[in-house]
Short mmCIF file of N, CA and C in Angstrom, two decimals:
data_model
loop_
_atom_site.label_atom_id
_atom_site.label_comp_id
_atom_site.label_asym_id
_atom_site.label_seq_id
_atom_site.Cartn_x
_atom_site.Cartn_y
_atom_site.Cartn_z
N UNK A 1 -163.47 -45.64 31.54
CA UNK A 1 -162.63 -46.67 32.10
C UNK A 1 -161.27 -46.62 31.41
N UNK A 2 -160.44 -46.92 32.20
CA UNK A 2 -158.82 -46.71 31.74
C UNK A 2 -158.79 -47.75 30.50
N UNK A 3 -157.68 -47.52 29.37
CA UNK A 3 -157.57 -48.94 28.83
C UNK A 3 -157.00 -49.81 29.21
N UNK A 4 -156.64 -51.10 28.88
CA UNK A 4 -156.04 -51.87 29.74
C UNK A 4 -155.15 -52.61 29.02
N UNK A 5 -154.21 -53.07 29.61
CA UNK A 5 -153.19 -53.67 29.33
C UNK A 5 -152.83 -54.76 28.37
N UNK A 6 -152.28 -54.55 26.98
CA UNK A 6 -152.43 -55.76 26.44
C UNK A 6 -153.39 -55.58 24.97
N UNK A 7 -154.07 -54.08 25.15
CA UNK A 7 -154.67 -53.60 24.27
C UNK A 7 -153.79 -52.51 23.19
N UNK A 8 -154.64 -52.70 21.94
CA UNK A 8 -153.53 -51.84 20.91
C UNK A 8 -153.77 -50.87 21.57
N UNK A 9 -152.60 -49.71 21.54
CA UNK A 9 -152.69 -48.10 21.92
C UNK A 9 -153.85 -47.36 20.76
N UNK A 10 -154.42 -46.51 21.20
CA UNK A 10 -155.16 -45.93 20.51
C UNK A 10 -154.21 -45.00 19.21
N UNK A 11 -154.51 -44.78 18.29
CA UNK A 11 -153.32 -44.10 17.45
C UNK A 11 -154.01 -42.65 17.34
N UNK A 12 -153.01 -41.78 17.15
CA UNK A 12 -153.62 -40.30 17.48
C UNK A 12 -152.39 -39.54 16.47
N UNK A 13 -152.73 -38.01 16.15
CA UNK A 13 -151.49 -37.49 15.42
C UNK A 13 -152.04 -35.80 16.77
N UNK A 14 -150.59 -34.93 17.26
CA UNK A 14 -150.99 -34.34 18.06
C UNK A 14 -150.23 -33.01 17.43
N UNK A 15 -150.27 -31.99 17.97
CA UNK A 15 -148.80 -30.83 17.58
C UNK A 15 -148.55 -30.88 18.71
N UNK A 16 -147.18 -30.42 18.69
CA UNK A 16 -146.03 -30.39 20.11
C UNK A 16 -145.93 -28.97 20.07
N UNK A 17 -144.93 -28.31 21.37
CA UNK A 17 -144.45 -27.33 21.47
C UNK A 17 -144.00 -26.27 20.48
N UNK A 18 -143.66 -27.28 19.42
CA UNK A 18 -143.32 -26.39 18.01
C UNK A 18 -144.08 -26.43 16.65
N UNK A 19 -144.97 -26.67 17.24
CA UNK A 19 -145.88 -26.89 15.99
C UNK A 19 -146.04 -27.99 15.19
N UNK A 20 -145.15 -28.82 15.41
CA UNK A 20 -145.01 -30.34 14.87
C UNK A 20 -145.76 -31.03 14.92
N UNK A 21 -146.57 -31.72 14.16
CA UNK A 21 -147.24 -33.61 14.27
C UNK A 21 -146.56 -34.47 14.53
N UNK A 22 -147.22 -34.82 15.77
CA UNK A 22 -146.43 -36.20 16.29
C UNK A 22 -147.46 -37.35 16.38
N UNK A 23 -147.31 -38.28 15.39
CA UNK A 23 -148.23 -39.25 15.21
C UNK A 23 -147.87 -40.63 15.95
N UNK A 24 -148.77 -41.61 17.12
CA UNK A 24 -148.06 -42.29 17.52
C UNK A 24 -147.36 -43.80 16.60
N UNK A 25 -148.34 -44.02 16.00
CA UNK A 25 -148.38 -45.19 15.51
C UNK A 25 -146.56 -44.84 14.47
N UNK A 26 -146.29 -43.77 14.42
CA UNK A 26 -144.81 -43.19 13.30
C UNK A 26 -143.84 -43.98 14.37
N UNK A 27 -144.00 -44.19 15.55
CA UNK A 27 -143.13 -45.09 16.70
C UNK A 27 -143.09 -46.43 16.42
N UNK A 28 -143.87 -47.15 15.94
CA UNK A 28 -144.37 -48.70 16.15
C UNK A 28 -143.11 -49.36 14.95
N UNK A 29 -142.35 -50.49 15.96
CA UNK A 29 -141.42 -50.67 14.96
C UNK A 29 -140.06 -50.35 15.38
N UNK A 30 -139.85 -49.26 16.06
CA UNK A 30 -138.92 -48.36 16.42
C UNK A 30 -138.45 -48.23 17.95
N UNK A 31 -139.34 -47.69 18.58
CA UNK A 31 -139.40 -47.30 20.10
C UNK A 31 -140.54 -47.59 20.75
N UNK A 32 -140.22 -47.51 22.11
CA UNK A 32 -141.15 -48.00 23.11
C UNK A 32 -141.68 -46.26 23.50
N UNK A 33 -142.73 -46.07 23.10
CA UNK A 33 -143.71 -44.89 24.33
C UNK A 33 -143.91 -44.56 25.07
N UNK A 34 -143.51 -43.92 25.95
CA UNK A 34 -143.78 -43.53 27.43
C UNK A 34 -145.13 -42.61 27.17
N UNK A 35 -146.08 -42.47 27.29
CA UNK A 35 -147.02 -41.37 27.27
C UNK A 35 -147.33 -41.20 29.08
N UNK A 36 -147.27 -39.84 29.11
CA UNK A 36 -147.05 -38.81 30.69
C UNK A 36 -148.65 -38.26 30.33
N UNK A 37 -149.88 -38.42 30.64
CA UNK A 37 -150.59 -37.64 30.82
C UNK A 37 -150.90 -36.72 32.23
N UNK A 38 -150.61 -35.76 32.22
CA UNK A 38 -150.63 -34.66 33.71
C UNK A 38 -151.89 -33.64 32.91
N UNK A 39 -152.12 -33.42 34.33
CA UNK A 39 -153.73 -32.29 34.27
C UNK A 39 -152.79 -30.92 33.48
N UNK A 40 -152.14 -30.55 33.94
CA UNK A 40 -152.10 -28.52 33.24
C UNK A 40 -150.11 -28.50 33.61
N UNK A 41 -149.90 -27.70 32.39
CA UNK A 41 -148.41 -26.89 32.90
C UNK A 41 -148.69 -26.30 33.83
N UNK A 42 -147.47 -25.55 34.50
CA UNK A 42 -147.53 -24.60 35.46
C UNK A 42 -147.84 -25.43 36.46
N UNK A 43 -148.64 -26.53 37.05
CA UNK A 43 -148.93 -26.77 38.61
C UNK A 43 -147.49 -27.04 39.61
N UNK A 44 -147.59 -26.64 40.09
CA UNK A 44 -146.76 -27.31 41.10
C UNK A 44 -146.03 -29.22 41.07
N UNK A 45 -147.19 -29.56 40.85
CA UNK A 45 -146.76 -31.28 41.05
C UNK A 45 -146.68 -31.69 39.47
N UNK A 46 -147.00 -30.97 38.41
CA UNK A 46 -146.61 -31.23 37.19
C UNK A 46 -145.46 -30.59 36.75
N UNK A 47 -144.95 -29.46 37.25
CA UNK A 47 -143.52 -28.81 37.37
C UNK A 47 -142.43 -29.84 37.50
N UNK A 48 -142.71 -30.85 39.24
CA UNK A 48 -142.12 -31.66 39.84
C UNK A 48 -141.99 -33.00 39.17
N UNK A 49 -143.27 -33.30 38.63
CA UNK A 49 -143.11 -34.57 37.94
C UNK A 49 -142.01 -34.25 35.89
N UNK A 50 -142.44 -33.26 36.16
CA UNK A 50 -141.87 -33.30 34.55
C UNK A 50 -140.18 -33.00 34.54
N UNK A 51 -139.87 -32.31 35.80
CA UNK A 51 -138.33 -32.13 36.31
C UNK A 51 -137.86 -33.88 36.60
N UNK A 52 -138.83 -34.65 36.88
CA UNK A 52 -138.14 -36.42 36.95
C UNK A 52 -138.10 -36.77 35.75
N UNK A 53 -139.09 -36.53 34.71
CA UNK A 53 -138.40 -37.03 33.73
C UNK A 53 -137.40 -36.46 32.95
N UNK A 54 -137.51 -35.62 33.02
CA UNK A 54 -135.80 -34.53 32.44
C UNK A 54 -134.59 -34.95 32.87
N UNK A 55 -134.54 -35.11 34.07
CA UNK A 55 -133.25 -35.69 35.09
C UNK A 55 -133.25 -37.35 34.48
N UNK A 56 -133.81 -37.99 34.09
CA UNK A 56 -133.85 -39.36 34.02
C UNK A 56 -133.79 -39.75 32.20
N UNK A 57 -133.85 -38.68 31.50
CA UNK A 57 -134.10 -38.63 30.04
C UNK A 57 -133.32 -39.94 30.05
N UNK A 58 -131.43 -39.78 29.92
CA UNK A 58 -130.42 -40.97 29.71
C UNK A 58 -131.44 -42.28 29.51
N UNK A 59 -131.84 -42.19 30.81
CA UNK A 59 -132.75 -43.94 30.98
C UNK A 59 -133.36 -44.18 30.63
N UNK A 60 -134.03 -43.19 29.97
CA UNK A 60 -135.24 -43.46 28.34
C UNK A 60 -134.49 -43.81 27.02
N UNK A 61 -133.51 -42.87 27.13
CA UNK A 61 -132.89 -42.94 25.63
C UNK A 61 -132.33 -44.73 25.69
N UNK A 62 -131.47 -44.94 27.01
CA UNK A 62 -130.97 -46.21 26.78
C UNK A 62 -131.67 -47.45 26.68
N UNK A 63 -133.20 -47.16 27.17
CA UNK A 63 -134.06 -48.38 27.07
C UNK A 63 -134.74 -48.07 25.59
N UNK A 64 -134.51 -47.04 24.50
CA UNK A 64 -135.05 -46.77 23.23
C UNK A 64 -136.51 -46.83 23.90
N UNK A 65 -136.61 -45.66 24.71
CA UNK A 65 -138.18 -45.11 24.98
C UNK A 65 -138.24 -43.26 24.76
N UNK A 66 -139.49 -43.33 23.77
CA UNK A 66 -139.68 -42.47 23.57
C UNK A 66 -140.90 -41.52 24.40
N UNK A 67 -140.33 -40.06 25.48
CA UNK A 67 -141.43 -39.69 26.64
C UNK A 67 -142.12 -38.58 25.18
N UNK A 68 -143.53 -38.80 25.45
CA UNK A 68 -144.43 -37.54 25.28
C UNK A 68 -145.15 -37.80 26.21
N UNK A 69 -145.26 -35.85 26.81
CA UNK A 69 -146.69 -35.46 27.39
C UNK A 69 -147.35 -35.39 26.87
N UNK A 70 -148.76 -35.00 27.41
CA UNK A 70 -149.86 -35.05 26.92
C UNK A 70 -150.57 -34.27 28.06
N UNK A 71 -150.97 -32.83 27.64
CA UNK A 71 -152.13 -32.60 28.18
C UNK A 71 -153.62 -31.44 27.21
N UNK A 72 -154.36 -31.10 28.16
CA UNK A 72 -154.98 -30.34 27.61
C UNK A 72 -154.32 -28.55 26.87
N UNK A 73 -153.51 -28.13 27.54
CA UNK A 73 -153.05 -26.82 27.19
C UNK A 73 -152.26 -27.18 25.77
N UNK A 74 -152.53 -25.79 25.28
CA UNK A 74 -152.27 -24.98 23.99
C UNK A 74 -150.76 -25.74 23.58
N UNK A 75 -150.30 -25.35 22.27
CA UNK A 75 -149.04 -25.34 21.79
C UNK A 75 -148.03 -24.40 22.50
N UNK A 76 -148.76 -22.97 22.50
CA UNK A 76 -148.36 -21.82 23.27
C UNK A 76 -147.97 -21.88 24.91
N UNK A 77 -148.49 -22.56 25.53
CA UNK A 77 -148.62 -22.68 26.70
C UNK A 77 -147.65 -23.81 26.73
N UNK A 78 -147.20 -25.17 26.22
CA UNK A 78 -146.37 -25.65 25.99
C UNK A 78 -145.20 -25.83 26.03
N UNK A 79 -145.22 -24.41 24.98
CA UNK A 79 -143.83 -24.15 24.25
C UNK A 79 -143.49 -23.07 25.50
N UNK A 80 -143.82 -22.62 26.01
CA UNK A 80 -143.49 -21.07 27.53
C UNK A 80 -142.96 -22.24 28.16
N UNK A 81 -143.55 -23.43 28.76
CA UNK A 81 -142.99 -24.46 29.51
C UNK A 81 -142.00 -25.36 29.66
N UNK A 82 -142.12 -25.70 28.21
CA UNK A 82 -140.93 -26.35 28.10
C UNK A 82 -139.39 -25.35 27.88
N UNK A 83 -139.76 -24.31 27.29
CA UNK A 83 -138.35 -23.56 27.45
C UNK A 83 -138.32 -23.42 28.82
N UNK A 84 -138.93 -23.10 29.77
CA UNK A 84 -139.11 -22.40 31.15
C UNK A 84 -138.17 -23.78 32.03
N UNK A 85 -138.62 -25.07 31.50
CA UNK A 85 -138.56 -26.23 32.74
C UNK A 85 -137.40 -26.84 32.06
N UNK A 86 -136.71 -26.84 30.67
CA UNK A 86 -136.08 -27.41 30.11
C UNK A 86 -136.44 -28.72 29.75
N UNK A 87 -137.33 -28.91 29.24
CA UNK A 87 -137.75 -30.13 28.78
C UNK A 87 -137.69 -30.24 27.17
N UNK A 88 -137.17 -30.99 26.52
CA UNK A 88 -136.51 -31.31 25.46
C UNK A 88 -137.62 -32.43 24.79
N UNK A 89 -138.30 -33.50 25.36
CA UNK A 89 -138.88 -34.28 24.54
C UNK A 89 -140.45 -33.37 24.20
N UNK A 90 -141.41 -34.00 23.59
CA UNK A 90 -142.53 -33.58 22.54
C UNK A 90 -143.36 -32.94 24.08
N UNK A 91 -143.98 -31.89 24.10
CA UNK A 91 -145.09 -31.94 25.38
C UNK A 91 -146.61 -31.83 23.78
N UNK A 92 -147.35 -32.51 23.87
CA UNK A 92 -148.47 -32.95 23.05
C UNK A 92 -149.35 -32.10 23.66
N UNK A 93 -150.11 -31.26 22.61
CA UNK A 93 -151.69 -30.52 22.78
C UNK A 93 -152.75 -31.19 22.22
N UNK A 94 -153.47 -32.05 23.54
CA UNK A 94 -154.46 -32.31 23.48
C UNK A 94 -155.89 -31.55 23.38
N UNK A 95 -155.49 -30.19 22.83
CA UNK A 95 -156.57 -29.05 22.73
C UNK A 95 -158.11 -28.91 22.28
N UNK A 96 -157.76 -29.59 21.19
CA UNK A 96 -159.15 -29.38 20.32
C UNK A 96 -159.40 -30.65 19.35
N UNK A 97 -160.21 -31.17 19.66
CA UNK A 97 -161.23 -31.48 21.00
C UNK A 97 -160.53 -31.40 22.23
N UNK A 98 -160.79 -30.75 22.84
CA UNK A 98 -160.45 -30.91 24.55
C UNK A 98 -160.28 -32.70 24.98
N UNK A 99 -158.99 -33.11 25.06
CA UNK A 99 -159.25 -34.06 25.94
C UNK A 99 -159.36 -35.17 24.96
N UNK A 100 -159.68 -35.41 23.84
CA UNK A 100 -159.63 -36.47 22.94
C UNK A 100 -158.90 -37.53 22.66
N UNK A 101 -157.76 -37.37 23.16
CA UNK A 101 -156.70 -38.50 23.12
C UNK A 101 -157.09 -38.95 24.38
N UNK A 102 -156.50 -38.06 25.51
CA UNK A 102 -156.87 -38.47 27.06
C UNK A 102 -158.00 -39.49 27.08
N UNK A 103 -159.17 -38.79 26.32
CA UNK A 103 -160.63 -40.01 26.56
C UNK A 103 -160.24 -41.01 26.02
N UNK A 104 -159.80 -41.22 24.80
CA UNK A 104 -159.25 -42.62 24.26
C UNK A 104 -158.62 -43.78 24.97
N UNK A 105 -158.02 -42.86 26.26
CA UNK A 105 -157.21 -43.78 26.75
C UNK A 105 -157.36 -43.57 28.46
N UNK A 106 -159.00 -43.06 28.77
CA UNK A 106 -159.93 -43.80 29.96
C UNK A 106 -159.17 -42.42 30.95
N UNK A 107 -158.70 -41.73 30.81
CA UNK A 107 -157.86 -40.36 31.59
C UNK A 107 -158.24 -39.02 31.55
N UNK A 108 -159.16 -38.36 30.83
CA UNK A 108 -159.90 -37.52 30.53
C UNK A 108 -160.96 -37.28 31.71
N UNK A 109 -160.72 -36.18 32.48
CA UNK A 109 -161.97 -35.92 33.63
C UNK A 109 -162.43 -34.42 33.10
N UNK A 110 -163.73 -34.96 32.56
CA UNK A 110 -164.63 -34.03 31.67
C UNK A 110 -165.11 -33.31 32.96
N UNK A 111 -165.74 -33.73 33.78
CA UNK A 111 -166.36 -32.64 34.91
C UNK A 111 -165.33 -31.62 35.32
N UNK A 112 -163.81 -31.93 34.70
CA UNK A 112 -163.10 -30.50 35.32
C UNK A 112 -162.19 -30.36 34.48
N UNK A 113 -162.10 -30.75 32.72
CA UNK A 113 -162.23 -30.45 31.80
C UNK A 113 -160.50 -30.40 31.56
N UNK A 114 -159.94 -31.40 32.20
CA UNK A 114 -158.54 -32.05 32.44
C UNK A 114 -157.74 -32.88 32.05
N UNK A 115 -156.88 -33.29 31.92
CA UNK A 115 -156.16 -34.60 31.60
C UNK A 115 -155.86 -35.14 33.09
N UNK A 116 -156.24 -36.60 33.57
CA UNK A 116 -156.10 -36.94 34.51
C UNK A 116 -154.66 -37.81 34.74
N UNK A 117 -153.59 -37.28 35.39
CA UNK A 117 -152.61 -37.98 35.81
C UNK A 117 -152.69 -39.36 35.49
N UNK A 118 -151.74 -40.03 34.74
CA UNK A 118 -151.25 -41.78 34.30
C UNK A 118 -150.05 -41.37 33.14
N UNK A 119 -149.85 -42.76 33.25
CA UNK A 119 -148.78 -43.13 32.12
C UNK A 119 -149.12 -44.34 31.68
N UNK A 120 -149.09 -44.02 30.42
CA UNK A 120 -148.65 -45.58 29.31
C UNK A 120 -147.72 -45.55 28.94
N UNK A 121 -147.52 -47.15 29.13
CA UNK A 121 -146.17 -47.38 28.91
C UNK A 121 -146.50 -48.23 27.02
N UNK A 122 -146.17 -47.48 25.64
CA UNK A 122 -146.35 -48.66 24.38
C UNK A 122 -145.34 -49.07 24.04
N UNK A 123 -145.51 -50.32 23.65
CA UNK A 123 -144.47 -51.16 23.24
C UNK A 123 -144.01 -50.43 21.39
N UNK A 124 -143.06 -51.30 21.24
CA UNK A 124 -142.79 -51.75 19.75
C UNK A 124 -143.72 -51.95 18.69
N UNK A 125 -144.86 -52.90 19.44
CA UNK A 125 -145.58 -53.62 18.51
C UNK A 125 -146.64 -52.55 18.55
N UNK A 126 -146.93 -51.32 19.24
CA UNK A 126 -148.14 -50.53 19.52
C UNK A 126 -149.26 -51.11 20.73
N UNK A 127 -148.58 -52.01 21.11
CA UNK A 127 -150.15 -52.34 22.18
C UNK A 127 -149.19 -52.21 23.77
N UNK A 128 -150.24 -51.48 24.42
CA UNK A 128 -149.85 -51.09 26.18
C UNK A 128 -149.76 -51.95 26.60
N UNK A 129 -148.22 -51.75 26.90
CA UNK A 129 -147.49 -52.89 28.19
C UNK A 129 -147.50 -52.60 29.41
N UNK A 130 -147.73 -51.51 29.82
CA UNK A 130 -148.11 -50.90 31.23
C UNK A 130 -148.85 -49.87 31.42
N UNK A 131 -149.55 -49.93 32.08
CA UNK A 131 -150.20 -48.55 32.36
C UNK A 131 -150.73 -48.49 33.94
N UNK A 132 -150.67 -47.27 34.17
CA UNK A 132 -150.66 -46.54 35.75
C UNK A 132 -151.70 -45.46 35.53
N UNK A 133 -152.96 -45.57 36.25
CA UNK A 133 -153.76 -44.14 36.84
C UNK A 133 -152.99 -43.46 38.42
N UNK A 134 -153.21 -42.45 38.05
CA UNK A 134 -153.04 -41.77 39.77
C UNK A 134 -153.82 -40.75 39.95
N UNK A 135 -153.71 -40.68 41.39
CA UNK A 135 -154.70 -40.01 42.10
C UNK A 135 -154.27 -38.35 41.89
#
C-alpha cells in the first residue's frame, strides 16, 4: 500500500549517477523533495517524463525543491542517462536490494521487479505532503 500523506518520509541513503550518497533525511530543514519514482531509464515515457522535469528545473529551484529519481537501474545505467537526456539533478539506484526504497514507500511492483511510477512530494519537516501513484 502506498504511504500516505501526512506520514514521516521513510529515510534512506542511495548512490546517484556519480557515485555519491544521497541521504534523504541530509534535506530536512533545508528543502522540499520531489522524489520521481519511474519503472527503468531508456523507456520511452520515462525519457518523456524526465525531459519535463529538466525543462521545468527553474520551478524547482525557485520553490527550494529538491528532484531525485529513483529507480531500480544501476549507477552505470544512470550515469549513460543522465549524460544522454541532460539531466543534472541526483537519478538514485535503488539496486540492491532491488526496490527497497520503492517498497518503503508502497511503489515497488515485485511481480515485475520495478519501480512503479509516483511522486512524493517531502516537506521541510520530512513528512509527505503529497503524493501521486500512476498507472
Amino acid at each position: 500500500m502506498p504511504i500516505a500523506v501526512g506520514q514521516p518520509a521513510p529515510d534512506f541513503v542511495l548512490k546517484d549517477q556519480n557515485q555519491q550518497e544521497v541521504k534523504l533525511s541530509d534535506f530536512r530543514g533545508k528543502k522540499n523533495v520531489v522524489l520521481m519514482f519511474y519503472p527503468l531509464d531508456w523507456s520511452p515515457v520515462c525519457t518523456n517524463e524526465h525531459a519535463c522535469f529538466v525543462n521545468d528545473m527553474k520551478q524547482f529551484e525557485q520553490l527550494s525543491a529538491q528532484v531525485l529519481g529513483i529507480s531500480v537501474d544501476s549507477v552505470w545505467s544512470h550515469k549513460a542517462f543522465a549524460e544522454k537526456t541532460g539531466i543534472r539533478y541526483p537519478l538514485l539506484a535503488d539496486f540492491q536490494p532491488r526496490g527497497s526504497v520503492a517498497d518503503k514507500f508502497g511503489v515497488f511492483l515485485a511481480d515485475k521487479g520495478i519501480t512503479g511510477r509516483a511522486i512524493a512530494i517531502v516537506d521541510k519537516a520530512g513528512k509527505v505532503a503529497w503524493f501521486k501513484n500512476y498507472d
